[in-house]
PDB file of C-alpha atoms in Angstrom:
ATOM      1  CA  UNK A   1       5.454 -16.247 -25.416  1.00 75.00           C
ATOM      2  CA  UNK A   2       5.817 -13.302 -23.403  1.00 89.00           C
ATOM      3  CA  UNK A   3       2.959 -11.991 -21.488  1.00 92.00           C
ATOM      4  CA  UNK A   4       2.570  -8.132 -20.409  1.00 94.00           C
ATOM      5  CA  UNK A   5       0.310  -6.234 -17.671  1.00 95.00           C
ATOM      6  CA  UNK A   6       0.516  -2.432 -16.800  1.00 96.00           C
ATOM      7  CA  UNK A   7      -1.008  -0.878 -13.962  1.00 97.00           C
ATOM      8  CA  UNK A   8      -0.946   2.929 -12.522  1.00 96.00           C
ATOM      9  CA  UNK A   9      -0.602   2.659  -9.126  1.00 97.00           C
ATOM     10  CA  UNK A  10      -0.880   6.581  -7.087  1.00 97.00           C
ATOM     11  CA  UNK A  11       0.679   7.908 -10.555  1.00 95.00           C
ATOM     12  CA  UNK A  12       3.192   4.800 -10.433  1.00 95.00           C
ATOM     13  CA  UNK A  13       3.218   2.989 -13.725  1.00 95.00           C
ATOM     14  CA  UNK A  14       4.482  -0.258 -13.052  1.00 95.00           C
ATOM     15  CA  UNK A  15       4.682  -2.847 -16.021  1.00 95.00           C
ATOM     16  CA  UNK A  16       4.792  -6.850 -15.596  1.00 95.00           C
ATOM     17  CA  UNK A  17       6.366  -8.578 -17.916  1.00 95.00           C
ATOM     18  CA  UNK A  18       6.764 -12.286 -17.607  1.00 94.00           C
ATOM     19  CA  UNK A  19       7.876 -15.625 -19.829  1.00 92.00           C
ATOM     20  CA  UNK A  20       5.342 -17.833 -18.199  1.00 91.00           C
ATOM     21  CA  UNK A  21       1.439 -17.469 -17.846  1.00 91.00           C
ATOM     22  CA  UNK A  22       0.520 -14.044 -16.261  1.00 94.00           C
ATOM     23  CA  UNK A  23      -3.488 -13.444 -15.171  1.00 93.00           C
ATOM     24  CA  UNK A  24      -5.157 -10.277 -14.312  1.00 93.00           C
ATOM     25  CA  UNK A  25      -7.597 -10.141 -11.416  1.00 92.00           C
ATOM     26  CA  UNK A  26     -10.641  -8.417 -10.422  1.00 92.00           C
ATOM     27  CA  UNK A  27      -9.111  -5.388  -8.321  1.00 94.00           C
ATOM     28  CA  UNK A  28      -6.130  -5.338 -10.299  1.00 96.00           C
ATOM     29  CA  UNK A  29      -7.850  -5.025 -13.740  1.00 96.00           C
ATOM     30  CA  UNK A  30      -9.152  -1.584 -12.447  1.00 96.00           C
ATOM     31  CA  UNK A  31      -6.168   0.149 -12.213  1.00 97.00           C
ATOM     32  CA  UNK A  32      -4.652  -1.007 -15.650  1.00 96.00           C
ATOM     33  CA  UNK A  33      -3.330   1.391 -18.150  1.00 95.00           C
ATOM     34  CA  UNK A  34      -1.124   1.889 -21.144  1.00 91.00           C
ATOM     35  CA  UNK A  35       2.588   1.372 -21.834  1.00 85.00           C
ATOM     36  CA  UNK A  36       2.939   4.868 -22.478  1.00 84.00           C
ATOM     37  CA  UNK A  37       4.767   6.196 -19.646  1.00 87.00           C
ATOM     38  CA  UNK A  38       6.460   3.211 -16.948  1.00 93.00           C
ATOM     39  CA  UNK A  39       8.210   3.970 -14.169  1.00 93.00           C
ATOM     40  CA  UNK A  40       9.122   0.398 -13.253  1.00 93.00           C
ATOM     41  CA  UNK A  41       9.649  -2.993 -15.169  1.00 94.00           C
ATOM     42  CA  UNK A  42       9.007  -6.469 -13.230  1.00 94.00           C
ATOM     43  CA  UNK A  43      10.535  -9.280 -14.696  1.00 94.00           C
ATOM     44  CA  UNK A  44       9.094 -12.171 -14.068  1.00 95.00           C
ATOM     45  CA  UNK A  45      11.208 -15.565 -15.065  1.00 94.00           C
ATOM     46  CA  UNK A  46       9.920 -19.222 -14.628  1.00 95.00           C
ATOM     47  CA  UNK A  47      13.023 -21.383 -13.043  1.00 95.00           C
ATOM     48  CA  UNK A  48      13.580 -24.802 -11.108  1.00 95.00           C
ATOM     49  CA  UNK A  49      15.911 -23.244  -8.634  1.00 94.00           C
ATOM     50  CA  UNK A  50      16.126 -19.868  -6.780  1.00 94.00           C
ATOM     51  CA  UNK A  51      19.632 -17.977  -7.189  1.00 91.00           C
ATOM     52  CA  UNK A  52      21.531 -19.248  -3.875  1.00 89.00           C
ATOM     53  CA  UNK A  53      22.722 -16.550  -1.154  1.00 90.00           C
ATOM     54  CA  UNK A  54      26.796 -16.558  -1.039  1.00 89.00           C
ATOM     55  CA  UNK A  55      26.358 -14.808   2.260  1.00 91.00           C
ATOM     56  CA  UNK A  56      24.650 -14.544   5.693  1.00 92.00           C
ATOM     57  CA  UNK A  57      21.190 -12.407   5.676  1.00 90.00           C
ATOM     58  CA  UNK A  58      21.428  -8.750   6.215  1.00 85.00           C
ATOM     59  CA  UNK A  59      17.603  -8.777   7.580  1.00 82.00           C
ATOM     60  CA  UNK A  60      14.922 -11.041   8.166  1.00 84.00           C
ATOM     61  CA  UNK A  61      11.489 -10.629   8.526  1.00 82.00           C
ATOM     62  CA  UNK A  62       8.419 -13.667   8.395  1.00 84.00           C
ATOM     63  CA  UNK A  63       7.940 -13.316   4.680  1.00 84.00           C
ATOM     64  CA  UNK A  64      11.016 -11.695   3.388  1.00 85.00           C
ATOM     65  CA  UNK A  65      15.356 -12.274   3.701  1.00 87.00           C
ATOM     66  CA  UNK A  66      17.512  -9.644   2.237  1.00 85.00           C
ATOM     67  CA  UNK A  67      21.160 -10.544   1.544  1.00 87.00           C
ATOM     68  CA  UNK A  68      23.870  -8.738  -0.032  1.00 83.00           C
ATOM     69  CA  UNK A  69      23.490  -7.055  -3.232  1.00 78.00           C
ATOM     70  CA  UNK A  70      19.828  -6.850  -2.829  1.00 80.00           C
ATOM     71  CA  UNK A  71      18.889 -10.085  -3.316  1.00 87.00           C
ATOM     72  CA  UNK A  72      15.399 -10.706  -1.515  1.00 88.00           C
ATOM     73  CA  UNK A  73      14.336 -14.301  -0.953  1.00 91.00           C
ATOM     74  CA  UNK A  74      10.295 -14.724  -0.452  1.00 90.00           C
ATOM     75  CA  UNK A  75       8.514 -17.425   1.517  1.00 88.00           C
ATOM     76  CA  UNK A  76       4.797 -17.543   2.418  1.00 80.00           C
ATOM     77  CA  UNK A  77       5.216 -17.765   5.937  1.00 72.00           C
ATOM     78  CA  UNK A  78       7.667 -18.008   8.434  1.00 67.00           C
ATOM     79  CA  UNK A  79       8.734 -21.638   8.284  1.00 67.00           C
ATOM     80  CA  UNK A  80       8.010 -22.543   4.271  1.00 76.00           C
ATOM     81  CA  UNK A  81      10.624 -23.287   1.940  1.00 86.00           C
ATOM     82  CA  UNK A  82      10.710 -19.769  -0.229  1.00 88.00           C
ATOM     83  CA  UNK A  83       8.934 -19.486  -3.249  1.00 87.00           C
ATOM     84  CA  UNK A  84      10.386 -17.161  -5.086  1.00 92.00           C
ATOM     85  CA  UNK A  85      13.413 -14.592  -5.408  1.00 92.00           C
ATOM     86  CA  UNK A  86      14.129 -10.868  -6.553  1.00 90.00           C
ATOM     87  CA  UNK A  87      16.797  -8.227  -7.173  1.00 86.00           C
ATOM     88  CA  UNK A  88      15.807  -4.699  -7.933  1.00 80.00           C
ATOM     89  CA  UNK A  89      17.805  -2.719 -10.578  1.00 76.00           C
ATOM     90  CA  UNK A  90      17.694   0.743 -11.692  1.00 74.00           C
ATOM     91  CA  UNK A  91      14.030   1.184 -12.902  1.00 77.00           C
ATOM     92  CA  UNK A  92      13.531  -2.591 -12.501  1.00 89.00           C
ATOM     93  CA  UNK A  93      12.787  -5.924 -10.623  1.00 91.00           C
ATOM     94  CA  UNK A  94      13.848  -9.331 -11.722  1.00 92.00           C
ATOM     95  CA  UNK A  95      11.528 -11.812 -10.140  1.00 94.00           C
ATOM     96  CA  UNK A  96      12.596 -15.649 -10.292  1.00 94.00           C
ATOM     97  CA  UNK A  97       9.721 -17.920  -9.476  1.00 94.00           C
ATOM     98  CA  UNK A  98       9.168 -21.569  -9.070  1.00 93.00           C
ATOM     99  CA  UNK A  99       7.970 -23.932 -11.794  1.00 92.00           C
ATOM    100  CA  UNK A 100       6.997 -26.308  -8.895  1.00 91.00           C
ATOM    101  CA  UNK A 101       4.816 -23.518  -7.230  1.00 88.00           C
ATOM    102  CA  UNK A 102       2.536 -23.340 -10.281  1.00 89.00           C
ATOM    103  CA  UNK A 103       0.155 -21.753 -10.698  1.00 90.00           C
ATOM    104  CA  UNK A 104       1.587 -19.125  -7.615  1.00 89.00           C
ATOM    105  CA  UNK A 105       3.266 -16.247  -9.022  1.00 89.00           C
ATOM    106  CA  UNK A 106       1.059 -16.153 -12.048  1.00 93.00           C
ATOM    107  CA  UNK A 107      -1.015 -12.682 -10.415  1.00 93.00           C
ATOM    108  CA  UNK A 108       0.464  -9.462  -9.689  1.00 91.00           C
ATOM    109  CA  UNK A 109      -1.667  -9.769  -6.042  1.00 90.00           C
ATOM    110  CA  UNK A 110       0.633 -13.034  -5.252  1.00 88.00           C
ATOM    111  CA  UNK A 111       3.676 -11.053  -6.203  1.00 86.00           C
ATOM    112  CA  UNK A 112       3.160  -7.928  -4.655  1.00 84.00           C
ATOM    113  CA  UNK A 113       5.372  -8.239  -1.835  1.00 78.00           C
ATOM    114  CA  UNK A 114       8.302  -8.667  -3.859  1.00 81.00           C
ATOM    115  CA  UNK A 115       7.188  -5.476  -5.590  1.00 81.00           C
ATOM    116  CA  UNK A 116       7.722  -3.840  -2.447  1.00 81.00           C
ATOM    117  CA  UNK A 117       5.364  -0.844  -3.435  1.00 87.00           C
ATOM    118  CA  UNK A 118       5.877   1.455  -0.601  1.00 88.00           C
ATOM    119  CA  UNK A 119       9.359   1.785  -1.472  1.00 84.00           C
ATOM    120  CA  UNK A 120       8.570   2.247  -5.073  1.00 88.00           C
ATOM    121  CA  UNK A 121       5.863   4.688  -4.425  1.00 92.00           C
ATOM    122  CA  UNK A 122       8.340   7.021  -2.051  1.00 90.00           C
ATOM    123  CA  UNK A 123      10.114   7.932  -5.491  1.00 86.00           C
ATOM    124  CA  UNK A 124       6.554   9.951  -6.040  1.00 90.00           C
ATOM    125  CA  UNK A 125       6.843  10.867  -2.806  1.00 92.00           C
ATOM    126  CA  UNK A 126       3.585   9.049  -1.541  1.00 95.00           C
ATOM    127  CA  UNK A 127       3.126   6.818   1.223  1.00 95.00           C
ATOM    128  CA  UNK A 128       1.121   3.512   1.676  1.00 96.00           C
ATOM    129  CA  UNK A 129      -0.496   3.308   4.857  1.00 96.00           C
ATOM    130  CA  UNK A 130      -2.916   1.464   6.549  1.00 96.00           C
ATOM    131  CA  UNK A 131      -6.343   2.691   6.818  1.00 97.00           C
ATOM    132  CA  UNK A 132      -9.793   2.638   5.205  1.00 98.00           C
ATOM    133  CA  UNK A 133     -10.833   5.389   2.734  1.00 98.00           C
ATOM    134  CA  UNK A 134     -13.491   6.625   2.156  1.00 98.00           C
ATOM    135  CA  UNK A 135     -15.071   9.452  -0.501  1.00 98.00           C
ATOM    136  CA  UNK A 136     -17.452  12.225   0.645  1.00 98.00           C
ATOM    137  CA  UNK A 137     -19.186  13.998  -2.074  1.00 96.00           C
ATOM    138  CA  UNK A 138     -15.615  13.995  -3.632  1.00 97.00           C
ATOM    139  CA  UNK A 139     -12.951  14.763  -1.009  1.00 97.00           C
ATOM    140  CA  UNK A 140     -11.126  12.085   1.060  1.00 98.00           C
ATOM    141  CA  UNK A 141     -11.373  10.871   4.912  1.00 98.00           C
ATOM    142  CA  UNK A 142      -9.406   8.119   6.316  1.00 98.00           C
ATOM    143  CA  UNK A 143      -9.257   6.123   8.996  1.00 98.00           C
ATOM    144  CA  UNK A 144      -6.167   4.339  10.223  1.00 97.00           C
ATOM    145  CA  UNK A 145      -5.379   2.649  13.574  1.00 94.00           C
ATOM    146  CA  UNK A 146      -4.462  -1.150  14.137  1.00 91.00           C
ATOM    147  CA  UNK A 147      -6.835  -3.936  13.378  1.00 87.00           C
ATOM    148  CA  UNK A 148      -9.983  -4.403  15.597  1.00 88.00           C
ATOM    149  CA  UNK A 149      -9.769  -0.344  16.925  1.00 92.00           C
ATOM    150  CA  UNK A 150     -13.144   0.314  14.246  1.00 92.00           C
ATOM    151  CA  UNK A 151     -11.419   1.776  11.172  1.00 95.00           C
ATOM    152  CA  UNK A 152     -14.456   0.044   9.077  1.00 95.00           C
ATOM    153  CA  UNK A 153     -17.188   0.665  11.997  1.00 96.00           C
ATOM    154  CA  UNK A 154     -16.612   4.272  11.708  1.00 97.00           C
ATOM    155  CA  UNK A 155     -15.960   4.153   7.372  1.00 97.00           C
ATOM    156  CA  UNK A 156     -19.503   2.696   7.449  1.00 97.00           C
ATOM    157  CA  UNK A 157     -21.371   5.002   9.549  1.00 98.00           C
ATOM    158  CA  UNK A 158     -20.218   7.881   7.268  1.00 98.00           C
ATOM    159  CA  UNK A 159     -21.861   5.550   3.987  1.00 98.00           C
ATOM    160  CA  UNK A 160     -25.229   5.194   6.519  1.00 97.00           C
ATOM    161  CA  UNK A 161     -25.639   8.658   7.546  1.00 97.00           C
ATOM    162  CA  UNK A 162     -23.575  10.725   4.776  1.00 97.00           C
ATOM    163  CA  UNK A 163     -23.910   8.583   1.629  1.00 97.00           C
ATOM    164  CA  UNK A 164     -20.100   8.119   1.681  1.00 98.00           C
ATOM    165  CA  UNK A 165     -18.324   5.148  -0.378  1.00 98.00           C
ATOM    166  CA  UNK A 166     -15.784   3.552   0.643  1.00 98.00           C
ATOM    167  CA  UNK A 167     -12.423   3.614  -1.975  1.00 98.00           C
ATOM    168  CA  UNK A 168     -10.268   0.919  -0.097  1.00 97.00           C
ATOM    169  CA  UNK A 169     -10.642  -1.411   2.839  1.00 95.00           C
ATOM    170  CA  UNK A 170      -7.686  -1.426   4.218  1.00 95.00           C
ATOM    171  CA  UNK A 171      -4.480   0.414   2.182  1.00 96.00           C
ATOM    172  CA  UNK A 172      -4.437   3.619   0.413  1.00 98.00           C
ATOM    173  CA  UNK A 173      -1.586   5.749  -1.353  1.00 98.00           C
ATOM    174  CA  UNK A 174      -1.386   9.425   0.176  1.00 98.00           C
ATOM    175  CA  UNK A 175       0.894  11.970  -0.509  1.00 96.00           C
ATOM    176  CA  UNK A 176       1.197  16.308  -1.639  1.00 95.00           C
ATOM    177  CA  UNK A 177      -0.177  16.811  -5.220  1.00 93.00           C
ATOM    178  CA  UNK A 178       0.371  20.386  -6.226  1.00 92.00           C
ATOM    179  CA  UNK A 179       0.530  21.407  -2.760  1.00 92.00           C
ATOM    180  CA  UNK A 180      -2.607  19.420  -1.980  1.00 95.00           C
ATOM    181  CA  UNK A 181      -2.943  16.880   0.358  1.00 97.00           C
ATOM    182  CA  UNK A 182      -3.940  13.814  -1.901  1.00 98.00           C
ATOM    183  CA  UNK A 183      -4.931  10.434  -1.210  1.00 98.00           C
ATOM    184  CA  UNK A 184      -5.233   7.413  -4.025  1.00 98.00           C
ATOM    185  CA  UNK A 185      -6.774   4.011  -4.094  1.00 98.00           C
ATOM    186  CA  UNK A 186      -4.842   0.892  -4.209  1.00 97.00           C
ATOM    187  CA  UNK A 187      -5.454  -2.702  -5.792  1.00 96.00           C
ATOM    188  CA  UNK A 188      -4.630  -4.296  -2.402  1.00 93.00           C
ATOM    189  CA  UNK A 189      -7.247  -4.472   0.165  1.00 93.00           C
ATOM    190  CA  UNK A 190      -5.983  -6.992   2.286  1.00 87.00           C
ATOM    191  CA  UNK A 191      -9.625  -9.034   3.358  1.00 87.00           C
ATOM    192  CA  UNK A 192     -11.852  -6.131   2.035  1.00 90.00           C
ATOM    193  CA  UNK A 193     -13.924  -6.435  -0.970  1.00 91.00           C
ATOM    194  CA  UNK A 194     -13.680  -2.734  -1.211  1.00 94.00           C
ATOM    195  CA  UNK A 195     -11.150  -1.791  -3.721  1.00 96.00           C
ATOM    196  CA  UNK A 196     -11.546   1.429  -6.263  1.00 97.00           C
ATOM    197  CA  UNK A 197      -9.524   3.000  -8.526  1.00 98.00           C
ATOM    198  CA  UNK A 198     -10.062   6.546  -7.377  1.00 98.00           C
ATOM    199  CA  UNK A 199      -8.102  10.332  -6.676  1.00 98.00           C
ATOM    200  CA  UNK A 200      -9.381  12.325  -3.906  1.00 98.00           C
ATOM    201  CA  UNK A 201      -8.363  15.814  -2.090  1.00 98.00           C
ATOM    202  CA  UNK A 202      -7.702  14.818   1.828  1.00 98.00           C
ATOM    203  CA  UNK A 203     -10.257  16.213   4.413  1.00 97.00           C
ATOM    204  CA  UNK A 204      -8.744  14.534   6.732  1.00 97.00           C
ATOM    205  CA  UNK A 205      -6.195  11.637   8.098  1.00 98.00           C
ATOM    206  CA  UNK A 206      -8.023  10.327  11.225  1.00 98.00           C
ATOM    207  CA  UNK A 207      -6.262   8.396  13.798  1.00 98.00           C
ATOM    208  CA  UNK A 208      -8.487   6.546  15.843  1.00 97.00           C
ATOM    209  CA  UNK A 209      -9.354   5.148  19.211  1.00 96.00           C
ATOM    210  CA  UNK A 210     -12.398   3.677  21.105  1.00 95.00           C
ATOM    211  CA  UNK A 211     -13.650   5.993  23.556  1.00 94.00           C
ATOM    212  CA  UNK A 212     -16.509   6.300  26.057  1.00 96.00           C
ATOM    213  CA  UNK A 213     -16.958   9.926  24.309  1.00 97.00           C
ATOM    214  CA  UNK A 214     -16.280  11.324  21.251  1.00 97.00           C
ATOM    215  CA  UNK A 215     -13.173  13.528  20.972  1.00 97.00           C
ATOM    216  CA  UNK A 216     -11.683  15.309  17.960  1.00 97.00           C
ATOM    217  CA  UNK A 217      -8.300  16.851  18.238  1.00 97.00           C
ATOM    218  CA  UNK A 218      -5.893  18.214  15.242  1.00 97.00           C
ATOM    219  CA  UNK A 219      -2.348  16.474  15.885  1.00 97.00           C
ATOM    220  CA  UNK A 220       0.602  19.160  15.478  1.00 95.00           C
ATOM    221  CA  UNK A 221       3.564  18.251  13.631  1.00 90.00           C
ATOM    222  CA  UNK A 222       6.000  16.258  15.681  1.00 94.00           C
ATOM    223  CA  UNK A 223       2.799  14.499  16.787  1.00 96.00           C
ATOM    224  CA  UNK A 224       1.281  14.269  13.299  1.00 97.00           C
ATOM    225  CA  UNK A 225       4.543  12.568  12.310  1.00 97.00           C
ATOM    226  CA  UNK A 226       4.669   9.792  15.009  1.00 96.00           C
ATOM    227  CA  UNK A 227       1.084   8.993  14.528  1.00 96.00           C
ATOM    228  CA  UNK A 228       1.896   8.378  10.742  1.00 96.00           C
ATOM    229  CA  UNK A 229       5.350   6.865  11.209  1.00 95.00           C
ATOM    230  CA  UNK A 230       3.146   4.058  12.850  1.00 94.00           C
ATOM    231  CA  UNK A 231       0.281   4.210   9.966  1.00 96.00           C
ATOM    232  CA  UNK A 232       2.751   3.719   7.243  1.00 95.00           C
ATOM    233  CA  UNK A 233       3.952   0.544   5.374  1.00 90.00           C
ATOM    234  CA  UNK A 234       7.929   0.544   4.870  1.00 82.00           C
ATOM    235  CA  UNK A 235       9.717  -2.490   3.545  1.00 70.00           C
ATOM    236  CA  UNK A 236      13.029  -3.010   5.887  1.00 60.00           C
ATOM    237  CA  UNK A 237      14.625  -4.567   2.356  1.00 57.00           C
ATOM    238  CA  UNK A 238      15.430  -1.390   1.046  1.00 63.00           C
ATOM    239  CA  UNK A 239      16.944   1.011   3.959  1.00 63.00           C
ATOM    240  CA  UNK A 240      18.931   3.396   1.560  1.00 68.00           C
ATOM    241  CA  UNK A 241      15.291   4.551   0.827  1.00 75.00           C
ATOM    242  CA  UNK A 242      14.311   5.290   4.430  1.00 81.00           C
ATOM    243  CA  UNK A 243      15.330   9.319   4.381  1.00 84.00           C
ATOM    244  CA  UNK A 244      12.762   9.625   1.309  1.00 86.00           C
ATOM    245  CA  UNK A 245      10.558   7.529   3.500  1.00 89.00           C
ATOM    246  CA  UNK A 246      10.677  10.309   6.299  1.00 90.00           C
ATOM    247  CA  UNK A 247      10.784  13.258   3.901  1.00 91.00           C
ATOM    248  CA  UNK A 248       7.489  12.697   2.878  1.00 93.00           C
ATOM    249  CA  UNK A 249       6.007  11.633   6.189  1.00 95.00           C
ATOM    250  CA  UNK A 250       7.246  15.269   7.186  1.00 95.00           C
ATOM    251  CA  UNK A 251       5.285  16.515   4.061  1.00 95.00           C
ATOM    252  CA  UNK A 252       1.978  15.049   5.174  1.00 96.00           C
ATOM    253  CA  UNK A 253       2.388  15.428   8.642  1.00 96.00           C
ATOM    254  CA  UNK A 254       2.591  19.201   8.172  1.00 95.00           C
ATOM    255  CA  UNK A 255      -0.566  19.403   5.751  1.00 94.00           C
ATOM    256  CA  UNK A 256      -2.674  20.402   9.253  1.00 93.00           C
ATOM    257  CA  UNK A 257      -4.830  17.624   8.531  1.00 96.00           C
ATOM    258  CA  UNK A 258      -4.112  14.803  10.579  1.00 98.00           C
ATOM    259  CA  UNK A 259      -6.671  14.203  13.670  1.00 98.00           C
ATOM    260  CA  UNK A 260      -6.771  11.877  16.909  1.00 97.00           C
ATOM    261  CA  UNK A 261     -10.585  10.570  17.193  1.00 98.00           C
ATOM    262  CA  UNK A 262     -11.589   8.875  20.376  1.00 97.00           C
ATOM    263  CA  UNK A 263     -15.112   7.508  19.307  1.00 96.00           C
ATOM    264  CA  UNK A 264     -18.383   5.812  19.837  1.00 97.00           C
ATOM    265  CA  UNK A 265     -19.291   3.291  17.772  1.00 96.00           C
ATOM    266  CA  UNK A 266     -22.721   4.999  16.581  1.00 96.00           C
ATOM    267  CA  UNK A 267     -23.781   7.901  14.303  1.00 96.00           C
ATOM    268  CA  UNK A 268     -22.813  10.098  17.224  1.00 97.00           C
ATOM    269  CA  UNK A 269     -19.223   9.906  15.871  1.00 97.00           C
ATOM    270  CA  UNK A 270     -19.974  11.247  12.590  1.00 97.00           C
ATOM    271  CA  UNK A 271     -21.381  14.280  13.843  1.00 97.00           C
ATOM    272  CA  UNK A 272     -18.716  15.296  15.882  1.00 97.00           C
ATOM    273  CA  UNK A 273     -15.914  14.478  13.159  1.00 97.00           C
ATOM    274  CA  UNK A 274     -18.433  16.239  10.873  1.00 96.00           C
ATOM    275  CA  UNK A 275     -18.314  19.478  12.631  1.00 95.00           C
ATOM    276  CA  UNK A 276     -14.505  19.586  13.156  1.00 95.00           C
ATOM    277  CA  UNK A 277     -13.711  19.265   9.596  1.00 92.00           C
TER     278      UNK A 277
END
């Protein structure tokens, strides 16, 4: 029997459909909607054997090989036999997975790098990056800088001292909305618990550092961009899509809203961000 699942992803309506057993999760089941309006169509078939490449790999990373003709072979880490297998069509993705894997592939959350949502979300022109956001009486801050720099430290000052809360962990969608800055929760939060289903207007894109002061500084374009390019999630399986990719890293980079933070780890750090903004 088949089994169907549609979620709205950053205005993305993406619809699983699949011939085995397909569960919805916790973080996932917030961000379901109707099959009104879908952009894209996963297709999700239960096999004994992966399709086999004909040809050398085009690109390799620890998870992912692409060959030829956008096939994309999927292992969960770097020395496992692969799991599963997918080819992207117009408006689609055909997902092969594993009988012998059971019950893997059976969540959207264990598919989702096949999905390979940044590239999917570029067609709405939004970008996935990494960083926590967080909601201020309405309107959107986030923090992005590699793991261990204090993108949560700093997200939970601001829920101490300004009753903030935090919309995602670890990912969020961002992009222009009607010539607004915008940012959008995800359902993946890599190890964070925090995961809502929630629009915002941007404050602010804050790219941090540790500091032995606290120093706020607005980032103009070229280095707006760069800062970004580094913040943002882009799946190497589908290059043809990497001039969209920059087009609307251009877009947000010239919002005037992206900031370099050198901080202190204490309430000190919201006060000076505070009276920036």
């Amino acid at each position: 029997m088949t089994q169907k699942l549609c979620y709205e992803i950053a205005g993305l309506c993406i619809r699983f459909v699949s011939d085995g057993p397909l569960r919805d999760e916790e973080k996932w089941s917030r961000f379901r909607c109707t099959e009104e309006r879908v952009d894209h169509t996963v297709c999700i078939q239960w096999a004994d054997d992966l399709p086999e490449p004909t040809e050398p790999a085009l690109e390799e990373t620890e998870k992912i090989c692409l060959y030829p003709g956008g096939l994309r072979l999927f292992r969960l880490r770097n020395t496992a036999p692969f799991h599963a297998a997918s080819y992207e069509a117009y408006g689609s993705t055909r997902v092969t997975v594993l009988h012998q894997n059971a019950p893997w592939g059976q969540t959207p959350r264990e598919l989702f790098d096949l999905l390979a949502l940044p590239n999917l979300l570029i067609k709405k022109d939004r970008l996935l990056i990494h960083g926590v956001l967080i909601d201020v009486q309405g309107r959107g801050i986030i923090f992005s800088a590699p793991s261990g720099v204090g993108k949560t430290t700093q997200a939970e000052l601001w829920v101490r001292n300004r009753n903030a809360v935090i919309v995602n962990g670890d990912r969020v969608a961002v992009g222009m909305e009607n010539g607004q800055l915008t940012a959008w929760g995800v359902p993946i939060s890599g190890s964070s618990d925090d995961c809502l289903n929630r629009t915002l207007p941007v404050r602010a894109i804050v790219m941090l550092s540790q500091g032995s002061e606290n120093i706020v500084r607005r980032l103009p374009g070229k280095e707006a961009f760069s800062s970004l390019l580094t913040a943002a999630y882009f799946t190497p399986t589908h290059p043809k899509d990497r001039q969209a990719h920059y087009a609307s890293l251009l877009s947000v980079a010239e919002s005037n809203r992206i900031f370099s933070f050198s901080c202190l780890p204490d309430s000190s750090a919201v006060e000076a961000l505070e009276q920036v903004l």
